[in-house]
């Protein structure tokens, strides 16, 4: 070999190419929460993916975590389950220490913030949504970023198809860019009925399924009212 | 600024003097020029698997579940081991099929042994079922990935749950887990899943598949995998978990049958003399 | 007050093979008010007699929930029980975290038994001053264990600990063959009847001092009944007092019980006599002594 033994050739031949282990993956799926006057819904599709593979067509990710609260953490599934598991444990501890008092949604939201921020420098790679009724019995949605920043909202979409669903929600729930045909003024905000909300959710998901490969297979909607929590399931396209 | 390509962008020696590599405790300079030894690089944890096992496949049928994996451990493209058992029985209610790094497989095997042993201290018979083993394994794998020191495996846990129903769930090196009536790890996810889903795509399809057809289907999948997955072997193990009899049949040393390699003689290139 | 040379710490045997500190710990249990536990094939029941330090004070909690499927009743030092129950809760939680399985009851009791045993082999500490009845259901059915500061753990069909628990035990021994196939209500009735037998003079069971807890195989939710909720169970009894607590002298049954207990003490006393180093003060106080309101029973630090 006539190659000069330079540090350039050394680097190429001797140094190991470092293959860094990636501790995260994206398991697709999308989630959506809408608050009504006296109810809240939290919905998620049931498809579970890695890359282009569909791992499962039915892997629920929205959970009734007790105390009439619904929680979902969409993104990297292992982190999502770890977060929810941690929350459930904290909740048991809370019950022991507070004479079985129900945890309010406000307290739950703050607790979730601490759980998320606690891993600020190795974050849970998830978009988290919490749904329930507030102290006045009004529907309530809290949404969180991966490191715990949160706010209460009327509605929020998260996960793979969030960017497809959120503008639709802005228009249909918060009447953004809608004018009253008679007066020409901005359309007045009003609470939607549960039936209307469920229809909105179903439309949002069937549309997202059409346009996004990581969304589909099934839609699970959890509804919390003062009567408690109930679950509805609707099939989505499986292609 | 130093304009030498190797040191490009660094402060120039003329202005700032020789850079002291001890500051960063690392060096890109060829070993012979410095005496630093082990502290040249930070500790490196597992970055890649070494000896590996390929796909594990599993499918539910109307009276149970079948899980299969071949007997090979490959070291790159070398067949390093040809009698490797990758289906591990834990207690009398669980089978764990493991693909990925074999040393980590053996580590998991030992950990599951310990769990079983610990259980026997307090109780006469093991109450740990597939559900519990899966949860344990998920925690181990997730915690290891969180330490950035993963066990490089993908596992399928099959068996009975607390109500003696059939349990089937996947978990991998990241702690990602899911359940499905038919599933496969590695290449199997691409080659076997389409065949398995043809029969069992959703839970309600399970009742339509009988044991005999299920076994045949799994055998066909193992054959297809041997055809197309270069790191697979035609010798494999297969477990049949029967729901009504509550028994686990463990079949070893099965061979792929009725293979057809006629296609081979039509292949051109790859060192075969051209006609 | 120096009793003998062998009770300065919990790690020293007396020449006759006894560890006095452990025996004193067992005495602390007898100072506490009684707790009774029973099992059938489907249910486990715990009942206990609560005490308040003074009229205006609250009653000390006697039954503590550990997890959905299990709980404990205590007799002795309540703070020690709190430490143990917190530890048990941790164990239960970790079983749920790691295996997604409610902790098997025997695993739970063994975990505290090991802690208690540790105290008997390291100097500087003291044994736990509390006895526990651990009740729960798991994959292997219903269970009732008695935990002692010595680290010994035994499973029972029916068990009673605390002040005058011998009276309750006497009743349990007579009836235990009927427990296995009893219904929840029958089981609670047996338990409360046994608890009633432990009452001191002029005392009766009422909604304030009685606590009941049940857990069953079909509904593994450990439920504690206190105050208003306990009335439904007290109503199962014909009377809320026993012959002794009524102060009537017609107490053949009780005397039987007392006699048995007296025998026990005598046998212990005999052992003591053979051991010259032990003076008479080492003999545990008899139940008559405890019965006297001014001594043990109304002490404020045991429950």
PDB file of C-alpha atoms in Angstrom, chain B residues 18 76 95 104 119 256:
ATOM      1  CA  UNK B  18      -0.945  22.924  22.150  1.00  0.00           C
ATOM      2  CA  UNK B  76     -22.706 -11.962  11.922  1.00  0.00           C
ATOM      3  CA  UNK B  95     -43.200 -19.976  27.566  1.00  0.00           C
ATOM      4  CA  UNK B 104     -28.621 -11.352  26.992  1.00  0.00           C
ATOM      5  CA  UNK B 119     -41.125 -17.739  44.532  1.00  0.00           C
ATOM      6  CA  UNK B 256     -38.634 -27.740   7.756  1.00  0.00           C
TER       7      UNK B 256
END
